[in-house]
Tab-separated table of C-alpha atoms and ligand atoms in Angstrom:
chain	number	residue	atom	x	y	z
A	1421	UNK	CA	5.006	-9.897	-17.147
A	1422	UNK	CA	8.553	-9.451	-15.862
A	1423	UNK	CA	10.672	-12.543	-15.405
A	1424	UNK	CA	13.458	-10.801	-13.467
A	1425	UNK	CA	13.555	-9.559	-9.893
A	1426	UNK	CA	13.787	-5.772	-9.691
A	1427	UNK	CA	17.024	-4.377	-8.136
A	1428	UNK	CA	15.013	-3.429	-5.046
A	1429	UNK	CA	13.736	-7.016	-4.664
A	1430	UNK	CA	17.201	-8.474	-5.280
A	1431	UNK	CA	18.597	-6.382	-2.422
A	1432	UNK	CA	15.723	-7.207	-0.042
A	1433	UNK	CA	15.873	-10.886	-0.983
A	1434	UNK	CA	19.609	-11.097	-0.243
A	1435	UNK	CA	19.064	-9.372	3.104
A	1436	UNK	CA	16.143	-11.636	3.980
A	1437	UNK	CA	18.016	-14.845	3.083
A	1438	UNK	CA	20.905	-13.676	5.246
A	1439	UNK	CA	18.518	-12.926	8.092
A	1440	UNK	CA	16.980	-16.390	7.860
A	1441	UNK	CA	20.441	-18.007	8.019
A	1442	UNK	CA	21.683	-15.835	10.856
A	1443	UNK	CA	18.589	-15.474	13.030
A	1444	UNK	CA	15.691	-17.758	12.117
A	1445	UNK	CA	17.093	-21.271	11.555
A	1446	UNK	CA	19.562	-21.048	14.480
A	1447	UNK	CA	16.726	-20.003	16.825
A	1448	UNK	CA	14.314	-22.862	16.162
A	1449	UNK	CA	15.352	-24.859	19.216
A	1450	UNK	CA	15.259	-21.767	21.398
A	1451	UNK	CA	11.715	-21.090	20.209
A	1452	UNK	CA	10.625	-24.562	21.283
A	1453	UNK	CA	12.283	-24.038	24.671
A	1454	UNK	CA	10.605	-20.683	25.190
A	1455	UNK	CA	7.191	-22.103	24.240
A	1456	UNK	CA	7.704	-24.883	26.795
A	1457	UNK	CA	8.864	-22.390	29.442
A	1458	UNK	CA	5.790	-20.199	28.842
A	1459	UNK	CA	3.552	-23.255	29.174
A	1460	UNK	CA	5.243	-24.246	32.451
A	1461	UNK	CA	4.767	-20.701	33.741
A	1462	UNK	CA	1.034	-20.963	32.949
A	1463	UNK	CA	1.242	-18.323	30.186
A	1464	UNK	CA	1.284	-20.284	26.906
A	1465	UNK	CA	0.005	-17.298	24.942
A	1466	UNK	CA	2.600	-14.773	26.159
A	1467	UNK	CA	4.993	-13.351	23.571
A	1468	UNK	CA	8.183	-15.374	23.326
A	1469	UNK	CA	11.096	-13.376	24.813
A	1470	UNK	CA	13.253	-13.968	21.702
A	1471	UNK	CA	10.741	-12.301	19.374
A	1472	UNK	CA	11.266	-8.711	20.539
A	1473	UNK	CA	14.993	-8.900	19.755
A	1474	UNK	CA	14.439	-10.514	16.372
A	1475	UNK	CA	11.823	-7.930	15.414
A	1476	UNK	CA	14.157	-5.075	16.341
A	1477	UNK	CA	16.881	-6.580	14.134
A	1478	UNK	CA	14.468	-7.096	11.214
A	1479	UNK	CA	13.325	-3.509	11.497
A	1480	UNK	CA	16.886	-2.177	11.578
A	1481	UNK	CA	17.601	-4.018	8.336
A	1482	UNK	CA	14.550	-2.632	6.547
A	1483	UNK	CA	12.758	-6.000	6.584
A	1484	UNK	CA	9.594	-4.600	8.112
A	1485	UNK	CA	5.996	-4.268	6.837
A	1486	UNK	CA	7.061	-5.412	3.369
A	1487	UNK	CA	3.513	-6.669	2.701
A	1488	UNK	CA	1.999	-3.191	2.678
A	1489	UNK	CA	1.114	-1.803	-0.758
A	1490	UNK	CA	2.375	1.648	-1.623
A	1491	UNK	CA	1.021	4.180	0.866
A	1492	UNK	CA	2.267	6.736	3.365
A	1493	UNK	CA	2.717	3.815	5.790
A	1494	UNK	CA	5.067	1.466	3.969
A	1495	UNK	CA	7.751	0.842	1.342
A	1496	UNK	CA	5.121	0.012	-1.241
A	1497	UNK	CA	6.145	-3.220	-2.886
A	1498	UNK	CA	3.899	-4.583	-5.621
A	1499	UNK	CA	2.435	-8.070	-5.212
A	1500	UNK	CA	4.909	-9.400	-7.782
A	1501	UNK	CA	7.783	-7.844	-5.824
A	1502	UNK	CA	6.525	-9.125	-2.482
A	1503	UNK	CA	5.948	-12.730	-3.699
A	1504	UNK	CA	9.576	-13.992	-3.596
A	1505	UNK	CA	10.096	-12.330	-0.206
A	1506	UNK	CA	6.925	-13.683	1.368
A	1507	UNK	CA	7.867	-17.121	0.035
A	1508	UNK	CA	11.156	-17.000	1.955
A	1509	UNK	CA	9.304	-16.068	5.165
A	1510	UNK	CA	7.066	-19.100	4.584
A	1511	UNK	CA	9.993	-21.499	4.969
A	1512	UNK	CA	9.269	-21.450	8.683
A	1513	UNK	CA	5.607	-21.249	9.645
A	1514	UNK	CA	6.304	-18.992	12.624
A	1515	UNK	CA	8.697	-16.418	11.262
A	1516	UNK	CA	6.562	-13.967	9.214
A	1517	UNK	CA	5.722	-12.226	12.508
A	1518	UNK	CA	9.379	-11.242	12.935
A	1519	UNK	CA	8.953	-9.024	9.873
A	1520	UNK	CA	5.455	-7.825	10.931
A	1521	UNK	CA	4.136	-9.700	7.902
A	1522	UNK	CA	1.952	-12.370	9.542
A	1523	UNK	CA	-1.747	-13.081	9.184
A	1524	UNK	CA	-4.229	-11.954	10.330
A	1525	UNK	CA	-2.482	-8.680	11.234
A	1526	UNK	CA	-1.460	-7.932	7.639
A	1527	UNK	CA	-5.084	-8.128	6.442
A	1528	UNK	CA	-6.286	-6.038	9.366
A	1529	UNK	CA	-3.607	-3.415	8.779
A	1530	UNK	CA	-4.577	-3.213	5.113
A	1531	UNK	CA	-8.228	-2.746	6.107
A	1532	UNK	CA	-7.326	0.031	8.528
A	1533	UNK	CA	-4.969	1.678	6.016
A	1534	UNK	CA	-7.571	1.534	3.265
A	1535	UNK	CA	-10.867	2.089	5.095
A	1536	UNK	CA	-10.026	3.430	8.577
A	1537	UNK	CA	-10.684	6.998	9.680
A	1538	UNK	CA	-7.737	9.124	10.806
A	1539	UNK	CA	-8.732	8.503	14.438
A	1540	UNK	CA	-9.024	4.738	13.920
A	1541	UNK	CA	-5.649	4.689	12.180
A	1542	UNK	CA	-3.946	6.640	14.966
A	1543	UNK	CA	-5.445	4.436	17.683
A	1544	UNK	CA	-4.934	1.012	16.039
A	1545	UNK	CA	-2.971	1.127	12.789
A	1546	UNK	CA	0.016	3.013	14.179
A	1547	UNK	CA	0.740	0.494	16.986
A	1548	UNK	CA	0.055	-2.442	14.626
A	1549	UNK	CA	2.510	-1.127	12.052
A	1550	UNK	CA	5.046	-0.671	14.848
A	1551	UNK	CA	4.443	-4.266	15.967
A	1552	UNK	CA	3.464	-3.080	19.465
A	1553	UNK	CA	0.111	-4.899	19.503
A	1554	UNK	CA	-1.594	-7.779	17.642
A	1555	UNK	CA	-5.072	-8.091	16.140
A	1556	UNK	CA	-7.648	-10.695	15.087
A	1557	UNK	CA	-10.298	-10.993	12.419
A	1558	UNK	CA	-13.613	-12.337	13.752
A	1559	UNK	CA	-15.998	-13.574	11.091
A	1560	UNK	CA	-16.546	-17.363	11.330
A	1561	UNK	CA	-19.380	-18.679	13.539
A	1562	UNK	CA	-19.888	-22.270	14.721
A	1563	UNK	CA	-23.659	-22.215	14.181
A	1564	UNK	CA	-23.711	-21.297	10.478
A	1565	UNK	CA	-21.914	-22.303	7.268
A	1566	UNK	CA	-19.513	-19.383	7.337
A	1567	UNK	CA	-17.982	-20.091	3.946
A	1568	UNK	CA	-21.081	-18.197	2.805
A	1569	UNK	CA	-20.510	-14.922	4.634
A	1570	UNK	CA	-24.118	-13.840	4.087
A	1571	UNK	CA	-25.046	-16.503	6.692
A	1572	UNK	CA	-23.259	-14.649	9.506
A	1573	UNK	CA	-25.655	-14.085	12.421
A	1574	UNK	CA	-23.700	-12.007	14.934
A	1575	UNK	CA	-25.848	-8.968	15.640
A	1576	UNK	CA	-24.535	-5.391	15.700
A	1577	UNK	CA	-27.452	-3.243	16.883
A	1578	UNK	CA	-27.261	0.511	17.202
A	1579	UNK	CA	-28.396	2.015	20.524
A	1580	UNK	CA	-27.805	5.774	20.686
A	1581	UNK	CA	-24.096	6.445	20.347
A	1582	UNK	CA	-23.139	2.796	20.724
A	1583	UNK	CA	-23.293	-0.516	18.882
A	1584	UNK	CA	-24.335	-3.535	20.927
A	1585	UNK	CA	-22.790	-6.805	19.727
A	1586	UNK	CA	-24.175	-10.289	20.408
A	1587	UNK	CA	-22.854	-13.469	18.840
A	1588	UNK	CA	-20.478	-16.403	18.959
A	1589	UNK	CA	-17.342	-16.732	16.819
A	1590	UNK	CA	-14.702	-19.422	16.546
A	1591	UNK	CA	-11.338	-20.138	14.987
A	1592	UNK	CA	-10.362	-16.519	15.563
A	1593	UNK	CA	-6.639	-16.692	14.856
A	1594	UNK	CA	-4.366	-14.844	17.234
A	1595	UNK	CA	-7.078	-13.936	19.725
A	1596	UNK	CA	-5.507	-15.964	22.566
A	1597	UNK	CA	-2.262	-14.012	22.283
A	1598	UNK	CA	-1.617	-11.734	25.257
A	1599	UNK	CA	-0.620	-8.914	22.937
A	1600	UNK	CA	-3.798	-9.104	20.844
A	1601	UNK	CA	-5.745	-5.925	21.621
A	1602	UNK	CA	-8.231	-5.430	18.806
A	1603	UNK	CA	-10.747	-7.489	16.830
A	1604	UNK	CA	-12.036	-6.546	13.394
A	1605	UNK	CA	-15.485	-8.108	13.774
A	1606	UNK	CA	-18.043	-8.829	11.065
A	1607	UNK	CA	-21.727	-8.980	11.974
A	1608	UNK	CA	-25.101	-7.754	10.801
A	1609	UNK	CA	-26.412	-4.232	11.299
A	1610	UNK	CA	-29.331	-4.697	8.908
A	1611	UNK	CA	-30.361	-8.392	8.825
A	1612	UNK	CA	-33.619	-7.615	6.951
A	1613	UNK	CA	-32.066	-5.684	4.063
A	1614	UNK	CA	-33.344	-7.154	0.787
A	1615	UNK	CA	-29.800	-6.982	-0.589
A	1616	UNK	CA	-28.038	-9.843	1.242
A	1617	UNK	CA	-24.666	-8.181	0.656
A	1618	UNK	CA	-25.665	-4.967	2.426
A	1619	UNK	CA	-26.683	-6.578	5.720
A	1620	UNK	CA	-23.147	-6.855	7.113
A	1621	UNK	CA	-20.864	-4.348	8.777
A	1622	UNK	CA	-17.422	-4.430	10.349
A	1623	UNK	CA	-16.614	-2.861	13.687
A	1624	UNK	CA	-13.473	-2.468	15.726
A	1625	UNK	CA	-13.865	-4.174	19.094
A	1626	UNK	CA	-11.129	-3.804	21.720
A	1627	UNK	CA	-10.441	-7.240	23.205
A	1628	UNK	CA	-10.796	-5.981	26.780
A	1629	UNK	CA	-14.381	-4.706	26.266
A	1630	UNK	CA	-16.800	-6.024	28.934
A	1631	UNK	CA	-19.030	-8.842	27.636
A	1632	UNK	CA	-16.289	-10.670	25.694
A	1633	UNK	CA	-15.603	-14.201	26.937
A	1634	UNK	CA	-12.981	-16.488	25.453
A	1635	UNK	CA	-14.677	-19.855	25.893
A	1636	UNK	CA	-11.862	-22.181	24.776
A	1637	UNK	CA	-8.988	-22.411	22.371
A	1638	UNK	CA	-9.583	-24.622	19.319
A	1639	UNK	CA	-7.146	-27.203	18.006
A	1640	UNK	CA	-5.845	-27.640	14.481
A	1641	UNK	CA	-5.525	-31.363	13.656
A	1642	UNK	CA	-5.262	-32.181	17.345
A	1643	UNK	CA	-2.706	-29.466	18.162
A	1644	UNK	CA	-3.066	-26.159	19.961
A	1645	UNK	CA	-1.234	-23.288	18.333
A	1646	UNK	CA	0.394	-21.143	21.031
A	1647	UNK	CA	1.244	-18.299	21.323
A	1648	UNK	CA	-1.521	-17.340	18.837
A	1649	UNK	CA	-4.490	-19.690	19.326
A	1650	UNK	CA	-7.751	-19.908	17.366
A	1651	UNK	CA	-10.364	-19.528	20.116
A	1652	UNK	CA	-14.122	-19.669	20.355
A	1653	UNK	CA	-15.403	-16.336	21.669
A	1654	UNK	CA	-18.789	-15.186	22.963
A	1655	UNK	CA	-19.883	-11.567	22.564
A	1656	UNK	CA	-22.632	-10.838	25.079
A	1657	UNK	CA	-24.021	-7.284	24.933
A	1658	UNK	CA	-20.600	-5.922	24.029
A	1659	UNK	CA	-20.783	-2.136	23.606
A	1660	UNK	CA	-18.505	-0.035	21.396
A	1661	UNK	CA	-18.881	3.614	20.303
A	1662	UNK	CA	-20.469	4.184	16.871
A	1663	UNK	CA	-17.155	5.714	15.714
A	1664	UNK	CA	-15.771	2.143	15.705
A	1665	UNK	CA	-17.627	1.209	12.525
A	1666	UNK	CA	-15.401	0.689	9.483
A	1667	UNK	CA	-16.417	2.561	6.333
A	1668	UNK	CA	-20.104	2.673	7.311
A	1669	UNK	CA	-23.101	0.440	7.979
A	1670	UNK	CA	-23.776	-2.172	5.299
A	1671	UNK	CA	-20.215	-2.065	3.910
A	1672	UNK	CA	-18.891	-5.188	5.705
A	1673	UNK	CA	-19.192	-7.554	2.771
A	1674	UNK	CA	-17.388	-5.129	0.523
A	1675	UNK	CA	-14.515	-4.795	3.029
A	1676	UNK	CA	-14.326	-8.591	3.432
A	1677	UNK	CA	-13.900	-8.996	-0.323
A	1678	UNK	CA	-11.130	-6.366	-0.365
A	1679	UNK	CA	-9.407	-7.941	2.640
A	1680	UNK	CA	-9.432	-11.537	1.549
A	1681	UNK	CA	-7.710	-11.152	-1.863
A	1682	UNK	CA	-4.294	-10.047	-0.552
A	1683	UNK	CA	-4.664	-12.343	2.491
A	1684	UNK	CA	-5.217	-15.339	0.216
A	1685	UNK	CA	-2.269	-14.685	-2.055
A	1686	UNK	CA	0.047	-14.121	0.925
A	1687	UNK	CA	-1.001	-17.521	2.326
A	1688	UNK	CA	-0.158	-19.079	-1.056
A	1689	UNK	CA	3.228	-17.358	-1.247
A	1690	UNK	CA	4.168	-18.678	2.206
A	1691	UNK	CA	2.835	-22.126	1.282
A	1692	UNK	CA	5.308	-22.319	-1.611
A	1693	UNK	CA	8.200	-21.514	0.739
A	1694	UNK	CA	7.015	-24.240	3.079
A	1695	UNK	CA	6.790	-26.791	0.256
A	1696	UNK	CA	10.319	-25.841	-0.885
A	1697	UNK	CA	11.592	-26.435	2.645
A	1698	UNK	CA	9.774	-29.804	2.737
A	1699	UNK	CA	11.277	-30.876	-0.608
A	1700	UNK	CA	14.735	-29.886	0.626
A	1701	UNK	CA	14.256	-32.010	3.774
A	1702	UNK	CA	12.898	-34.879	1.693
A	1703	UNK	CA	15.926	-34.917	-0.667
A	1704	UNK	CA	18.420	-34.706	2.214
A	1705	UNK	CA	16.695	-37.621	3.889
A	1706	UNK	CA	16.425	-39.775	0.772
A	1707	UNK	CA	20.106	-39.508	-0.172
A	1708	UNK	CA	21.206	-40.416	3.358
A	1709	UNK	CA	18.782	-43.207	4.302
A	1710	UNK	CA	19.583	-46.714	3.115
A	1711	UNK	CA	16.921	-49.415	2.804
A	1712	UNK	CA	17.256	-52.753	1.052
A	1713	UNK	CA	20.967	-52.105	0.297
A	1714	UNK	CA	20.675	-48.774	-1.473
A	1715	UNK	CA	19.850	-45.151	-0.667
A	1716	UNK	CA	16.120	-44.427	-0.883
A	1717	UNK	CA	16.928	-41.786	-3.510
A	1718	UNK	CA	17.930	-44.628	-5.838
A	1719	UNK	CA	14.439	-46.115	-5.713
A	1720	UNK	CA	12.403	-45.177	-8.802
A	1721	UNK	CA	9.302	-44.303	-6.844
A	1722	UNK	CA	11.146	-41.622	-4.886
A	1723	UNK	CA	12.701	-40.146	-8.016
A	1724	UNK	CA	9.228	-39.902	-9.445
A	1725	UNK	CA	7.941	-38.162	-6.317
A	1726	UNK	CA	10.876	-35.741	-6.253
A	1727	UNK	CA	10.258	-34.794	-9.889
A	1728	UNK	CA	6.527	-34.481	-9.262
A	1729	UNK	CA	7.160	-32.279	-6.209
A	1730	UNK	CA	9.396	-29.937	-8.177
A	1731	UNK	CA	6.710	-29.612	-10.862
A	1732	UNK	CA	3.933	-28.998	-8.308
A	1733	UNK	CA	5.970	-26.264	-6.636
A	1734	UNK	CA	6.914	-24.555	-9.893
A	1735	UNK	CA	3.326	-24.744	-11.129
A	1736	UNK	CA	2.131	-23.074	-7.917
A	1737	UNK	CA	4.847	-20.420	-8.022
A	1738	UNK	CA	4.094	-19.363	-11.588
A	1739	UNK	CA	0.362	-19.339	-11.002
A	1740	UNK	CA	0.865	-17.200	-7.881
A	1741	UNK	CA	3.115	-14.789	-9.774
A	1742	UNK	CA	0.508	-14.571	-12.512
A	1743	UNK	CA	-2.204	-13.789	-9.935
A	1744	UNK	CA	0.104	-11.213	-8.312
A	1745	UNK	CA	0.719	-9.602	-11.697
A	1746	UNK	CA	-3.009	-9.448	-12.399
A	1747	UNK	CA	-3.683	-7.904	-8.972
A	1748	UNK	CA	-0.995	-5.289	-9.642
A	1749	UNK	CA	-2.231	-4.463	-13.132
A	1750	UNK	CA	-6.021	-4.870	-13.168
A	1751	UNK	CA	-6.845	-4.729	-9.424
A	1752	UNK	CA	-7.939	-7.297	-6.848
A	1753	UNK	CA	-11.553	-7.371	-7.985
A	1754	UNK	CA	-10.869	-8.151	-11.649
A	1755	UNK	CA	-8.169	-10.637	-10.607
A	1756	UNK	CA	-10.703	-12.603	-8.504
A	1757	UNK	CA	-10.544	-15.665	-10.772
A	1758	UNK	CA	-6.743	-15.844	-10.646
A	1759	UNK	CA	-6.841	-15.481	-6.850
A	1760	UNK	CA	-9.476	-18.232	-6.577
A	1761	UNK	CA	-7.390	-20.538	-8.796
A	1762	UNK	CA	-4.214	-20.214	-6.711
A	1763	UNK	CA	-6.198	-20.551	-3.477
A	1764	UNK	CA	-7.288	-24.031	-4.629
A	1765	UNK	CA	-4.156	-25.094	-6.468
A	1766	UNK	CA	-1.397	-24.025	-4.085
A	1767	UNK	CA	-2.488	-25.665	-0.790
A	1768	UNK	CA	-3.432	-28.862	-2.649
A	1769	UNK	CA	-0.052	-29.013	-4.423
A	1770	UNK	CA	1.880	-28.166	-1.276
A	1771	UNK	CA	-0.037	-30.666	0.896
A	1772	UNK	CA	0.973	-33.343	-1.609
A	1773	UNK	CA	4.672	-32.407	-1.427
A	1774	UNK	CA	4.631	-32.270	2.372
A	1775	UNK	CA	2.791	-35.588	2.587
A	1776	UNK	CA	5.543	-37.250	0.506
A	1777	UNK	CA	8.207	-35.601	2.675
A	1778	UNK	CA	6.503	-37.067	5.767
A	1779	UNK	CA	6.467	-40.480	4.091
A	1780	UNK	CA	10.191	-40.227	3.285
A	1781	UNK	CA	10.951	-39.690	6.977
A	1782	UNK	CA	8.951	-42.735	8.101
A	1783	UNK	CA	7.906	-42.506	11.761
A	1784	UNK	CA	10.057	-39.422	12.250
A	1785	UNK	CA	7.981	-37.568	9.679
A	1786	UNK	CA	4.950	-37.953	11.926
A	1787	UNK	CA	6.813	-36.986	15.083
A	1788	UNK	CA	7.773	-33.771	16.845
A	1789	UNK	CA	11.363	-34.121	15.567
A	1790	UNK	CA	10.757	-32.480	12.184
A	1791	UNK	CA	8.651	-29.453	11.266
A	1792	UNK	CA	6.614	-31.478	8.804
A	1793	UNK	CA	3.535	-32.015	10.968
A	1794	UNK	CA	3.293	-28.238	11.455
A	1795	UNK	CA	3.774	-27.673	7.727
A	1796	UNK	CA	1.075	-30.228	6.968
A	1797	UNK	CA	-1.389	-28.674	9.419
A	1798	UNK	CA	-0.768	-25.219	7.962
A	1799	UNK	CA	-1.300	-26.294	4.368
A	1800	UNK	CA	-4.244	-28.538	5.149
A	1801	UNK	CA	-6.083	-25.789	7.020
A	1802	UNK	CA	-5.697	-23.550	3.983
A	1803	UNK	CA	-7.957	-25.896	2.021
A	1804	UNK	CA	-10.751	-24.734	4.366
A	1805	UNK	CA	-9.795	-21.318	5.776
A	1806	UNK	CA	-10.341	-18.150	3.731
A	1807	UNK	CA	-12.886	-20.067	1.670
A	1808	UNK	CA	-12.968	-23.859	1.154
A	1809	UNK	CA	-11.747	-25.319	-2.158
A	1810	UNK	CA	-15.307	-25.987	-3.348
A	1811	UNK	CA	-16.368	-22.360	-2.959
A	1812	UNK	CA	-13.404	-21.131	-5.014
A	1813	UNK	CA	-13.989	-23.802	-7.656
A	1814	UNK	CA	-17.603	-22.638	-7.904
A	1815	UNK	CA	-16.441	-19.055	-8.382
A	1816	UNK	CA	-14.000	-20.098	-11.134
A	1817	UNK	CA	-16.645	-22.178	-12.916
A	1818	UNK	CA	-19.159	-19.329	-12.675
A	1819	UNK	CA	-16.757	-16.996	-14.488
A	1820	UNK	CA	-15.961	-19.624	-17.130
A	1821	UNK	CA	-19.633	-20.337	-17.760
A	1822	UNK	CA	-20.583	-16.669	-17.903
A	1823	UNK	CA	-19.423	-16.469	-21.518
A	1824	UNK	CA	-21.885	-19.197	-22.542
A	1825	UNK	CA	-24.989	-18.100	-20.682
B	3262	LIG	C1	-6.762	-22.915	11.698
B	3262	LIG	C2	-7.902	-22.060	11.244
B	3262	LIG	C3	-7.801	-20.682	11.395
B	3262	LIG	C4	-8.885	-19.867	11.042
B	3262	LIG	N1	-8.793	-18.501	11.270
B	3262	LIG	C5	-9.899	-17.742	11.100
B	3262	LIG	C6	-9.894	-16.349	11.510
B	3262	LIG	O1	-8.877	-15.811	11.951
B	3262	LIG	N2	-11.058	-15.640	11.410
B	3262	LIG	C7	-12.202	-16.195	10.923
B	3262	LIG	O2	-13.207	-15.503	10.872
B	3262	LIG	N3	-12.236	-17.505	10.519
B	3262	LIG	C8	-11.125	-18.279	10.613
B	3262	LIG	N4	-11.147	-19.610	10.258
B	3262	LIG	C9	-12.401	-20.191	9.763
B	3262	LIG	C10	-12.441	-20.468	8.280
B	3262	LIG	O3	-12.277	-19.310	7.506
B	3262	LIG	C11	-13.781	-21.193	8.021
B	3262	LIG	O4	-13.676	-22.450	8.635
B	3262	LIG	C12	-14.103	-21.331	6.544
B	3262	LIG	O5	-14.471	-20.087	5.978
B	3262	LIG	C13	-15.256	-22.337	6.307
B	3262	LIG	O6	-16.368	-22.032	7.086
B	3262	LIG	P1	-17.044	-23.198	7.971
B	3262	LIG	O7	-16.005	-23.791	8.853
B	3262	LIG	O8	-18.236	-22.606	8.634
B	3262	LIG	O9	-17.450	-24.327	6.951
B	3262	LIG	P2	-18.862	-24.474	6.215
B	3262	LIG	O10	-19.236	-23.172	5.613
B	3262	LIG	O11	-19.802	-25.132	7.129
B	3262	LIG	O12	-18.464	-25.463	5.038
B	3262	LIG	C14	-18.189	-26.852	5.295
B	3262	LIG	C15	-17.811	-27.522	4.016
B	3262	LIG	O13	-18.902	-27.449	3.112
B	3262	LIG	C16	-18.425	-27.490	1.796
B	3262	LIG	N5	-19.010	-26.387	1.025
B	3262	LIG	C17	-19.265	-25.130	1.427
B	3262	LIG	N6	-19.772	-24.399	0.412
B	3262	LIG	C18	-19.854	-25.236	-0.649
B	3262	LIG	C19	-20.290	-25.089	-1.992
B	3262	LIG	N7	-20.736	-23.909	-2.453
B	3262	LIG	N8	-20.218	-26.175	-2.818
B	3262	LIG	C20	-19.756	-27.374	-2.376
B	3262	LIG	N9	-19.329	-27.549	-1.121
B	3262	LIG	C21	-19.362	-26.506	-0.272
B	3262	LIG	C22	-16.897	-27.361	1.855
B	3262	LIG	O14	-16.306	-28.630	1.680
B	3262	LIG	C23	-16.668	-26.876	3.265
B	3262	LIG	O15	-15.398	-27.248	3.778
B	3262	LIG	C24	-10.061	-20.440	10.519
B	3262	LIG	C25	-10.142	-21.842	10.332
B	3262	LIG	C26	-9.069	-22.633	10.682
B	3262	LIG	C27	-9.196	-24.117	10.504
């Protein structure tokens, strides 16, 4: 394992840090104002006017599509190289999109790059890579325990040259956004197949296809999440051409496994950046706030929490780098245990750090005047999304026990 950044990463990192200082942090207030203006105009899910300009600047500086592994479509950073960059983007929960590096588009682009036909890539991957449109990934269903993807019920039935889709999905991130044009949808083409992992398929479903109804947006810890949203969606006799299948019938589970590995590690990388930002806020607050005649930072309990936070962050970072290294060297499938471990460890560690930061700010930490409630919601949702903690722990234990059985 390398313990130094490569020259390429050093250059990108310096550029990215500069970009954050010049364009991200100074625009936070403007972002809030634009969100409020969109809401007043009755279009809470419209793109924020400031984003187009920021994206153009990021692209000019070569800070674009950095997530994409080596291919004809992107610069081809390894996971280890991307980790410190993705972490910086995570310092603000909204800014990865500026660099076209936000979920769920990154996962969908990887799926299209890896499994899409030339026609599918031209129609959907090209505009996604250019940041012209957005996409969603539609797997979870309210009626079934979706952490076990074999439970998925949404039906994809072939009729002549078309697939007919019927089902209900929810928590489909990004699907409220006005620029979202395409869903990567998982359902069942062969529900009676004896092999439970061959029943599923993935199809590309344009959002404007007749039969799609967005029922309602869902909240995360009591908050809506414009301009992206996580809606509940009904698919009622939705018809798409058979060419919209990805990889082939019965290959959905396999694609989901390939998609979720990189998606999970990217979430963890961003989570570390968010926890770093929370620790920074916490320290600034503690040295400047006086209670009972001395700064809070002089109280032993806070020193303990600061030290603990630093250790939790470093532990997460090194575990994530180790998982990234394994993915780069032995492949995503063999690195499944390392990915599962960071998917449990990182959000739990980072939630802890953010929770202490909220505590340090007193009432303000629970208010709209810091970013901490957003950070908390992001990290907390990661303990459920992309596989709940318990499912990953089971997978880790299964691998450990395999040697003894
Ligand atoms: C903000 C947000 C965004 C999301 N975005 C998307 C998206 O874009 N696309 C998408 O398809 N989905 C998305 N999801 C859904 C998410 O991936 C699912 O919620 C997750 O996979 C869990 O499925 P479930 O909600 O059906 O929980 P269930 O499967 O019903 O599980 C409930 C609980 O049961 C427990 N459990 C489950 N299995 C086991 C086990 N083996 N052992 C012990 N306990 C267990 C866990 O504690 C788990 O939390 C999002 C969710 C949130 C909150």
